[in-house]
């Protein structure tokens, strides 16, 4: 079966010597290697400061704290995402306020955000779903107009671009996950890209019990709620090695995605995603809309290809559905949306096979 997702681990000869070195170095906790990983990741992103963490969920949690979201506040979010996006909102005691998606992309719509924004709104979370960049311009405008900070959950969108610049450069907070199946994996891990230097320094305290690592334990005086969210030298070693090949790896997703965009045009029963102007997806999954989705999935499965909607609409989770909302665009989008594989393991022959299958109908 051609899998929809797959873990990418560097070759043994490259990974093992460096892993062995760090494991027996006597220093496996957060140290110099973590620092190196952060500076390299910053270089890759091309803007902001990297706070490395032990998960993307930790990054969401810290972003919400730094955005000033407190118990009883509201955060505008999308129901079309992985659960951590919205579970994190509950971690700070806030309520999830759904905004509908843009029917063309499945991403949260700037217009829909404006409709539900109110005096309790303390942050907006936007998700580059499946690697498709959000409407950066439209969302920036809403954020400025109402003075509400935006957290970009780019867990699916490492290397995606707007105006030639990568995710991580456009909003005050951008969340990455280095969990097993993301573009870049450190086995588990995450990062929060923060544009403001002072908030970055505060983020470091929150990452580690509220303690300042620059001071001795005796000099420290905790003044803020912190957590144990830091990355360690072992995961950071894997991350550093992954970064060495990340451009080539992401390019494989992009090449496949662009090829499918080109070849799947004009097929009856298929509607392609329309990307926003000046955006470049990093195609974590290839997303399309099809008639009779269940039949489509079945036909692909019968020919050894995994197609799936992958995520459950988050508003179907009672705990997350604080304000049940009518989301007509999401209803329409979700009914027809399906993902097919397009990652680094998918060959040109695999793409051609999928294209032929889809062209033959289902
Ligand atoms: C994977 C993922 C996360 C959470 O990342 P973890 O590292 O697993 O905590 C958050 N948001 C989205 C959209 C994700 O896909």
XYZ file of N, CA and C in Angstrom, residues 59-287:
687
model
N 4.518 24.000 21.946
C 4.682 25.274 21.226
C 3.360 26.040 21.183
N 2.270 25.332 20.921
C 0.949 25.974 20.926
C 0.635 26.532 22.308
N 0.918 25.735 23.340
C 0.628 26.155 24.713
C 1.398 27.433 25.064
N 2.701 27.433 24.778
C 3.513 28.615 25.111
C 3.074 29.818 24.274
N 2.741 29.583 23.006
C 2.290 30.701 22.158
C 1.042 31.354 22.758
N 0.111 30.536 23.227
C -1.124 31.067 23.812
C -0.820 31.863 25.077
N 0.118 31.364 25.885
C 0.497 32.093 27.111
C 1.142 33.428 26.733
N 2.065 33.388 25.786
C 2.762 34.621 25.384
C 1.803 35.618 24.721
N 0.762 35.094 24.079
C -0.234 35.981 23.453
C -1.141 36.602 24.518
N -1.008 36.115 25.758
C -1.782 36.705 26.861
C -3.153 36.078 27.039
N -3.375 34.909 26.498
C -4.690 34.258 26.613
C -4.835 33.654 28.007
N -5.951 33.974 28.648
C -6.181 33.503 30.018
C -7.521 32.788 30.121
N -7.736 32.208 31.288
C -8.983 31.488 31.549
C -10.193 32.361 31.239
N -11.160 31.785 30.528
C -12.387 32.514 30.208
C -12.316 33.318 28.917
N -11.093 33.532 28.394
C -10.948 34.239 27.112
C -11.398 33.327 25.975
N -11.493 33.923 24.799
C -11.831 33.134 23.617
C -10.700 33.176 22.600
N -10.516 32.061 21.918
C -9.538 31.988 20.827
C -10.279 31.517 19.583
N -10.137 32.263 18.509
C -10.772 31.871 17.244
C -9.892 30.824 16.573
N -10.526 29.746 16.090
C -9.750 28.659 15.505
C -10.556 27.953 14.424
N -9.921 26.987 13.816
C -10.566 26.202 12.769
C -10.834 24.780 13.247
N -11.905 24.190 12.738
C -12.224 22.804 13.091
C -11.531 21.817 12.165
N -10.952 22.341 11.069
C -10.266 21.444 10.126
C -8.770 21.438 10.451
N -8.400 20.576 11.384
C -7.016 20.491 11.839
C -6.850 19.231 12.675
N -5.607 18.967 13.082
C -5.371 17.892 14.048
C -5.806 18.399 15.428
N -6.177 17.503 16.295
C -6.736 17.890 17.595
C -5.841 18.801 18.441
N -4.502 18.629 18.438
C -3.661 19.453 19.328
C -3.905 20.953 19.187
N -4.198 21.415 17.975
C -4.444 22.843 17.750
C -5.471 23.364 18.749
N -6.548 22.611 18.907
C -7.650 23.093 19.726
C -7.581 22.616 21.175
N -6.973 21.454 21.395
C -6.772 20.986 22.772
C -5.904 22.008 23.522
N -4.923 22.584 22.830
C -4.022 23.555 23.467
C -4.785 24.772 23.986
N -5.834 25.163 23.269
C -6.630 26.323 23.708
C -7.251 26.029 25.077
N -7.677 24.775 25.248
C -8.277 24.385 26.523
C -7.229 24.317 27.634
N -5.972 24.113 27.270
C -4.908 24.023 28.277
C -4.733 25.334 29.039
N -5.053 26.456 28.409
C -4.963 27.739 29.123
C -6.327 28.152 29.685
N -7.298 27.265 29.593
C -8.616 27.550 30.172
C -9.486 28.437 29.302
N -9.075 28.620 28.050
C -9.858 29.482 27.160
C -10.889 28.651 26.395
N -11.763 29.364 25.702
C -12.816 28.688 24.929
C -12.519 28.802 23.431
N -12.934 27.756 22.727
C -12.693 27.700 21.278
C -13.879 28.298 20.533
N -13.619 29.309 19.734
C -14.677 29.936 18.917
C -14.372 29.592 17.452
N -15.229 28.808 16.821
C -14.956 28.379 15.440
C -15.175 29.501 14.442
N -14.286 29.562 13.475
C -14.546 30.381 12.288
C -14.571 29.415 11.105
N -15.426 29.689 10.163
C -15.598 28.796 9.024
C -14.366 28.867 8.103
N -14.284 27.884 7.215
C -13.144 27.835 6.285
C -13.504 28.504 4.964
N -12.479 28.765 4.211
C -12.612 29.254 2.849
C -12.862 28.019 1.976
N -13.931 28.033 1.251
C -14.320 26.864 0.459
C -13.239 26.490 -0.576
N -12.443 27.465 -0.986
C -11.441 27.203 -2.029
C -10.216 26.440 -1.505
N -9.907 26.621 -0.207
C -8.662 26.037 0.318
C -8.865 25.115 1.517
N -9.983 25.263 2.203
C -10.189 24.517 3.440
C -9.533 25.187 4.639
N -8.817 26.279 4.405
C -8.177 26.998 5.513
C -9.120 28.051 6.085
N -8.886 28.398 7.338
C -9.723 29.383 8.034
C -9.818 30.663 7.194
N -11.025 31.211 7.124
C -11.252 32.353 6.248
C -11.175 33.670 7.028
N -10.486 34.642 6.442
C -10.325 35.948 7.096
C -11.694 36.588 7.336
N -12.567 36.466 6.370
C -13.933 37.032 6.501
C -14.687 36.377 7.661
N -14.554 35.050 7.750
C -15.260 34.316 8.806
C -14.691 34.685 10.179
N -13.393 34.949 10.247
C -12.770 35.373 11.513
C -13.407 36.691 11.947
N -13.523 37.598 10.987
C -14.066 38.921 11.314
C -15.507 38.818 11.827
N -16.245 37.864 11.316
C -17.648 37.687 11.737
C -17.765 37.279 13.205
N -16.800 36.509 13.710
C -16.959 35.986 15.077
C -16.063 36.676 16.106
N -15.237 37.597 15.640
C -14.324 38.286 16.568
C -15.163 39.133 17.534
N -14.774 39.134 18.801
C -15.534 39.922 19.795
C -14.591 40.360 20.921
N -15.131 41.031 21.928
C -14.263 41.627 22.954
C -13.530 40.569 23.785
N -13.992 39.321 23.744
C -13.319 38.260 24.505
C -12.212 37.571 23.700
N -12.142 37.884 22.398
C -11.142 37.234 21.538
C -9.740 37.726 21.909
N -8.875 36.809 22.325
C -7.521 37.211 22.712
C -6.459 36.694 21.750
N -6.822 35.762 20.886
C -5.872 35.264 19.879
C -6.641 34.576 18.759
N -5.960 34.459 17.624
C -6.515 33.743 16.468
C -5.497 32.672 16.096
N -5.942 31.428 15.991
C -5.033 30.374 15.521
C -5.407 30.017 14.092
N -4.427 30.068 13.213
C -4.663 29.685 11.821
C -3.781 28.477 11.507
N -4.277 27.582 10.678
C -3.557 26.341 10.372
C -3.338 26.239 8.868
N -2.110 26.015 8.469
C -1.810 25.791 7.043
C -2.116 24.323 6.765
N -3.385 24.041 6.597
C -3.824 22.653 6.575
C -3.222 21.868 5.397
N -2.633 20.732 5.752
C -2.015 19.816 4.777
C -0.847 20.463 4.017
N -0.380 21.604 4.510
C 0.765 22.277 3.873
C 0.367 23.408 2.953
N -0.939 23.716 2.923
C -1.431 24.815 2.076
C -1.410 26.104 2.897
N -0.638 27.102 2.462
C -0.542 28.328 3.275
C -1.884 29.021 3.439
N -2.070 29.614 4.608
C -3.290 30.391 4.868
C -3.259 31.691 4.072
N -4.358 32.405 4.093
C -4.473 33.713 3.458
C -3.729 34.731 4.341
N -2.415 34.754 4.210
C -1.576 35.552 5.126
C -2.007 37.017 5.116
N -2.183 37.576 3.935
C -2.499 38.995 3.820
C -3.838 39.311 4.495
N -4.864 38.557 4.148
C -6.204 38.788 4.706
C -6.212 38.662 6.217
N -5.467 37.684 6.729
C -5.455 37.455 8.173
C -4.630 38.519 8.896
N -3.537 38.934 8.285
C -2.748 40.032 8.870
C -3.602 41.295 8.999
N -4.420 41.552 8.001
C -5.264 42.757 8.033
C -6.261 42.716 9.183
N -6.896 41.555 9.381
C -7.863 41.406 10.488
C -7.132 41.573 11.832
N -5.965 40.950 11.924
C -5.189 41.007 13.156
C -4.850 42.448 13.526
N -4.453 43.217 12.529
C -4.104 44.624 12.783
C -5.334 45.455 13.105
N -6.394 45.232 12.354
C -7.625 46.015 12.541
C -8.164 45.855 13.965
N -8.124 44.639 14.506
C -8.715 44.377 15.827
C -7.666 44.219 16.924
N -6.397 44.336 16.539
C -5.293 44.225 17.485
C -5.325 42.897 18.275
N -5.507 41.826 17.551
C -5.506 40.485 18.154
C -4.366 39.686 17.519
N -3.480 39.106 18.351
C -2.330 38.394 17.789
C -2.713 37.072 17.109
N -1.935 36.708 16.111
C -2.174 35.471 15.371
C -1.097 34.445 15.700
N -1.537 33.222 15.946
C -0.636 32.082 16.106
C -0.828 31.216 14.870
N 0.243 31.011 14.133
C 0.154 30.166 12.936
C 0.591 28.758 13.302
N -0.306 27.808 13.169
C 0.058 26.408 13.383
C 0.545 25.866 12.041
N 1.863 25.842 11.897
C 2.477 25.410 10.634
C 3.042 23.994 10.750
N 2.415 23.194 11.614
C 2.885 21.812 11.802
C 2.877 21.019 10.497
N 1.997 21.407 9.556
C 1.941 20.728 8.258
C 2.734 21.475 7.195
N 3.298 22.608 7.543
C 3.712 23.527 6.479
C 5.142 24.051 6.625
N 6.042 23.199 7.100
C 7.441 23.602 7.136
C 7.895 23.864 5.694
N 8.471 25.040 5.462
C 8.992 25.344 4.130
C 7.979 25.914 3.159
N 6.699 25.997 3.547
C 5.713 26.663 2.686
C 6.007 28.159 2.702
N 5.624 28.870 1.630
C 6.037 30.277 1.525
C 4.895 31.235 1.204
N 5.099 32.466 1.620
C 4.251 33.582 1.198
C 5.181 34.723 0.797
N 4.966 35.280 -0.380
C 5.855 36.334 -0.893
C 7.322 35.912 -0.848
N 7.580 34.663 -1.112
C 8.961 34.176 -1.165
C 9.590 33.902 0.192
N 8.864 34.185 1.273
C 9.424 33.931 2.609
C 8.683 32.791 3.294
N 9.432 32.006 4.052
C 8.855 30.801 4.643
C 7.879 31.097 5.782
N 7.010 30.117 6.075
C 6.195 30.195 7.280
C 7.159 30.425 8.447
N 6.712 31.189 9.416
C 7.591 31.529 10.538
C 7.981 32.996 10.491
N 7.766 33.626 9.327
C 8.169 35.031 9.158
C 6.980 35.987 9.152
N 5.755 35.469 9.195
C 4.602 36.324 8.892
C 3.731 36.715 10.073
N 3.785 35.943 11.140
C 2.933 36.208 12.308
C 3.803 36.193 13.568
N 3.334 36.792 14.674
C 4.174 36.848 15.883
C 4.609 35.474 16.384
N 3.746 34.463 16.197
C 4.067 33.110 16.689
C 3.782 32.076 15.603
N 4.744 31.202 15.363
C 4.513 30.103 14.418
C 4.938 28.795 15.066
N 4.050 27.823 14.963
C 4.234 26.537 15.638
C 4.692 25.473 14.638
N 5.725 24.722 15.030
C 6.169 23.569 14.242
C 6.139 22.323 15.107
N 5.876 21.200 14.465
C 5.944 19.917 15.150
C 7.013 19.069 14.481
N 7.824 18.389 15.304
C 8.827 17.460 14.770
C 8.470 16.037 15.174
N 7.184 15.795 15.272
C 6.635 14.481 15.589
C 6.929 13.541 14.413
N 6.713 12.257 14.620
C 7.166 11.209 13.687
C 6.845 11.440 12.209
N 5.661 11.944 11.903
C 5.240 11.951 10.496
C 5.295 13.322 9.833
N 5.873 14.301 10.494
C 5.942 15.633 9.900
C 7.123 15.733 8.933
N 7.204 16.836 8.194
C 8.307 16.989 7.222
C 9.663 16.697 7.881
N 9.864 17.277 9.053
C 11.114 17.074 9.780
C 10.784 16.428 11.118
N 11.393 15.274 11.392
C 11.124 14.666 12.690
C 12.395 14.551 13.522
N 12.230 14.837 14.813
C 13.304 14.584 15.784
C 12.861 13.411 16.667
N 11.987 12.567 16.176
C 11.251 11.493 16.846
C 10.025 12.109 17.536
N 10.262 12.985 18.489
C 9.235 13.874 19.005
C 9.914 15.210 19.255
N 9.164 16.268 19.090
C 9.747 17.587 19.302
C 8.889 18.637 18.642
N 9.289 19.876 18.853
C 8.549 20.967 18.238
C 9.329 22.250 18.390
N 8.826 23.300 17.793
C 9.469 24.605 17.959
C 8.421 25.691 17.849
N 8.700 26.783 18.557
C 7.887 27.980 18.418
C 8.789 29.065 17.846
N 8.416 29.560 16.673
C 9.169 30.644 16.053
C 8.527 31.944 16.529
N 9.338 32.806 17.172
C 8.802 34.021 17.796
C 9.499 35.231 17.180
N 8.721 36.200 16.711
C 9.338 37.349 16.047
C 9.938 38.340 17.056
N 9.303 38.494 18.214
C 9.737 39.502 19.180
C 10.777 38.935 20.151
N 11.893 39.659 20.293
C 13.015 39.184 21.113
C 12.633 39.026 22.603
N 11.898 39.985 23.145
C 11.543 39.920 24.569
C 10.600 38.753 24.861
N 9.658 38.546 23.950
C 8.741 37.414 24.133
C 9.499 36.096 24.017
N 10.522 36.092 23.178
C 11.358 34.896 23.050
C 12.049 34.590 24.380
N 12.577 35.624 25.004
C 13.251 35.438 26.306
C 12.253 34.935 27.355
N 11.056 35.486 27.317
C 10.023 35.026 28.250
C 9.645 33.571 27.964
N 9.600 33.229 26.687
C 9.296 31.857 26.272
C 10.297 30.866 26.847
N 11.562 31.282 26.926
C 12.599 30.404 27.484
C 12.308 30.072 28.944
N 11.819 31.063 29.680
C 11.478 30.826 31.091
C 10.304 29.853 31.205
N 9.287 30.079 30.383
C 8.087 29.227 30.448
C 8.453 27.789 30.072
N 9.426 27.661 29.179
C 9.847 26.328 28.728
C 10.454 25.493 29.852
N 11.020 26.157 30.842
C 11.771 25.427 31.860
C 11.432 25.892 33.274
N 10.264 25.526 33.744
C 9.806 25.738 35.132
C 9.757 27.206 35.572
N 9.952 28.139 34.655
C 10.039 29.543 35.068
C 11.443 29.915 35.516
N 12.374 28.960 35.371
C 13.761 29.212 35.803
C 14.584 29.807 34.664
N 15.468 30.730 35.022
C 16.363 31.345 34.040
C 17.668 30.563 34.010
N 17.946 29.919 32.883
C 19.135 29.070 32.769
C 20.448 29.866 32.830
N 20.351 31.184 32.625
C 21.566 32.005 32.673
C 22.022 32.249 34.112
N 21.117 32.035 35.059
C 21.448 32.263 36.472
C 21.636 30.924 37.188
N 22.292 30.947 38.334
C 22.405 29.718 39.122
C 21.056 29.426 39.781
N 20.910 28.210 40.268
C 19.656 27.851 40.940
C 19.393 28.804 42.108
N 20.427 29.158 42.855
C 20.276 30.028 44.031
C 19.907 31.454 43.652
N 20.425 31.900 42.519
C 20.118 33.269 42.070
C 18.698 33.378 41.512
N 18.143 32.230 41.092
C 16.823 32.247 40.468
C 15.722 32.545 41.468
N 14.694 33.239 40.983
C 13.502 33.465 41.788
C 12.303 33.367 40.846
N 11.620 32.262 40.889
C 10.529 32.008 39.934
C 9.415 33.040 40.109
N 9.005 33.649 38.977
C 7.959 34.672 39.070
C 6.846 34.399 38.063
N 6.917 33.250 37.420
C 5.990 32.974 36.325
C 5.770 31.464 36.256
N 4.545 31.058 35.872
C 4.275 29.616 35.739
C 5.065 29.050 34.563
N 5.888 28.048 34.851
C 6.647 27.406 33.780
C 6.299 25.937 33.664
N 6.880 25.292 32.673
C 6.588 23.886 32.392
C 7.904 23.186 32.055
N 7.842 21.877 31.832
C 9.048 21.152 31.418
C 8.891 20.783 29.952
N 9.208 21.723 29.093
C 8.885 21.607 27.671
C 10.122 21.640 26.775
N 11.318 21.641 27.370
C 12.521 21.827 26.550
C 12.861 20.610 25.696
N 13.621 20.858 24.650
C 14.187 19.784 23.829
C 15.484 19.333 24.498
N 15.916 18.069 24.255
C 17.203 17.623 24.806
C 18.233 17.427 23.698
N 19.480 17.207 24.101
C 20.576 17.111 23.132
C 20.425 15.929 22.163
N 19.746 14.878 22.598
C 19.593 13.699 21.737
C 18.636 14.011 20.582
N 17.479 14.543 20.911
C 16.530 14.921 19.862
C 17.102 16.024 18.967
N 17.848 16.933 19.593
C 18.426 18.031 18.817
C 19.489 17.515 17.842
N 20.204 16.464 18.222
C 21.195 15.863 17.316
C 20.494 15.321 16.075
N 19.386 14.620 16.302
C 18.615 14.108 15.156
C 18.119 15.285 14.315
N 17.650 16.325 14.985
C 17.151 17.512 14.286
C 18.219 18.172 13.425
N 19.424 18.279 13.962
C 20.523 18.904 13.210
C 20.825 18.112 11.950
N 20.835 16.788 12.073
C 21.112 15.954 10.900
C 19.963 16.071 9.898
N 18.741 16.095 10.397
C 17.586 16.257 9.501
C 17.651 17.580 8.737
N 18.106 18.626 9.425
C 18.156 19.941 8.777
C 19.120 19.948 7.592
N 20.167 19.110 7.685
C 21.143 19.069 6.581
C 20.497 18.639 5.263
N 19.426 17.832 5.359
C 18.794 17.372 4.115
C 17.388 17.893 3.907
N 17.003 18.893 4.685
C 15.584 19.275 4.696
C 15.130 19.952 3.394
N 16.000 20.741 2.778
C 15.593 21.410 1.528
C 15.243 20.382 0.459
N 16.119 19.390 0.304
C 15.895 18.355 -0.708
C 14.632 17.563 -0.380
N 14.465 17.270 0.912
C 13.305 16.474 1.321
C 11.997 17.206 1.010
N 11.921 18.469 1.421
C 10.693 19.239 1.189
C 10.459 19.412 -0.312
N 11.549 19.579 -1.057
C 11.416 19.754 -2.505
C 10.729 18.553 -3.161
N 10.955 17.355 -2.599
C 10.289 16.164 -3.153
C 8.774 16.254 -2.981
N 8.327 16.719 -1.830
C 6.881 16.914 -1.611
C 6.358 17.937 -2.635
N 7.123 19.023 -2.790
C 6.676 20.117 -3.661
C 6.639 19.673 -5.124
N 7.679 18.958 -5.560
C 7.707 18.492 -6.951
C 6.517 17.586 -7.243
N 6.250 16.653 -6.332
C 5.094 15.765 -6.510
C 3.796 16.561 -6.515
N 3.671 17.487 -5.568
C 2.450 18.289 -5.451
C 2.189 19.095 -6.707
N 3.240 19.722 -7.235
C 3.072 20.547 -8.442
C 2.716 19.686 -9.651
N 3.330 18.513 -9.713
C 3.043 17.595 -10.821
C 1.572 17.161 -10.781
N 1.096 16.829 -9.583
C -0.311 16.434 -9.433
C -1.230 17.610 -9.769
N -0.870 18.822 -9.329
C -1.654 20.023 -9.660
C -1.841 20.133 -11.170
N -0.765 19.894 -11.874
C -0.753 20.038 -13.323
C -1.586 18.940 -13.993
N -1.346 17.705 -13.559
C -1.906 16.539 -14.249
C -3.365 16.241 -13.883
N -3.811 16.745 -12.762
C -5.183 16.417 -12.327
C -6.203 17.484 -12.743
N -5.721 18.469 -13.507
C -6.618 19.544 -13.960
C -7.686 18.996 -14.903
N -8.910 19.498 -14.733
C -9.954 19.238 -15.729
C -10.507 17.829 -15.760
N -10.319 17.066 -14.707
C -10.881 15.711 -14.667
C -12.293 15.785 -14.067
N -13.278 15.191 -14.742
C -14.642 15.248 -14.196
C -14.706 14.647 -12.795
N -15.414 15.327 -11.887
C -15.565 14.824 -10.516
C -14.427 15.218 -9.599
N -13.435 15.926 -10.151
C -12.286 16.362 -9.348
C -12.225 17.885 -9.334
N -12.060 18.446 -8.135
C -11.861 19.892 -8.030
C -10.557 20.124 -7.281
N -9.680 20.925 -7.844
C -8.384 21.145 -7.203
C -8.449 22.348 -6.261
N -7.493 22.401 -5.356
C -7.411 23.521 -4.415
C -6.867 24.741 -5.158
N -7.469 25.906 -4.874
C -6.933 27.156 -5.432
C -6.090 27.835 -4.356
N -4.805 27.886 -4.562
C -3.919 28.481 -3.551
C -4.025 30.007 -3.589
N -3.755 30.646 -2.441
C -3.818 32.106 -2.394
C -2.658 32.706 -3.192
N -2.889 33.909 -3.645
C -1.879 34.617 -4.421
C -0.557 34.711 -3.659
N 0.514 34.521 -4.358
C 1.877 34.629 -3.784
C 2.184 33.610 -2.692
N 1.425 32.521 -2.661
C 1.755 31.474 -1.688
C 2.274 30.231 -2.409
N 3.142 29.500 -1.710
C 3.681 28.245 -2.241
C 3.525 27.162 -1.175
N 2.662 26.189 -1.435
C 2.448 25.114 -0.457
C 3.691 24.232 -0.307
N 3.786 23.524 0.833
C 4.849 22.521 0.941
C 4.249 21.106 0.953
N 2.967 21.010 0.563
C 2.312 19.738 0.233
C 2.634 18.599 1.189
N 2.356 18.785 2.466
C 2.593 17.669 3.394
C 1.742 16.468 2.971
N 0.487 16.775 2.570
C -0.385 15.792 1.934
C -0.881 16.463 0.661
N -1.281 15.675 -0.311
C -1.917 16.303 -1.460
C -3.420 16.290 -1.233
N -4.040 17.470 -1.302
C -5.468 17.609 -1.022
C -6.235 17.892 -2.299
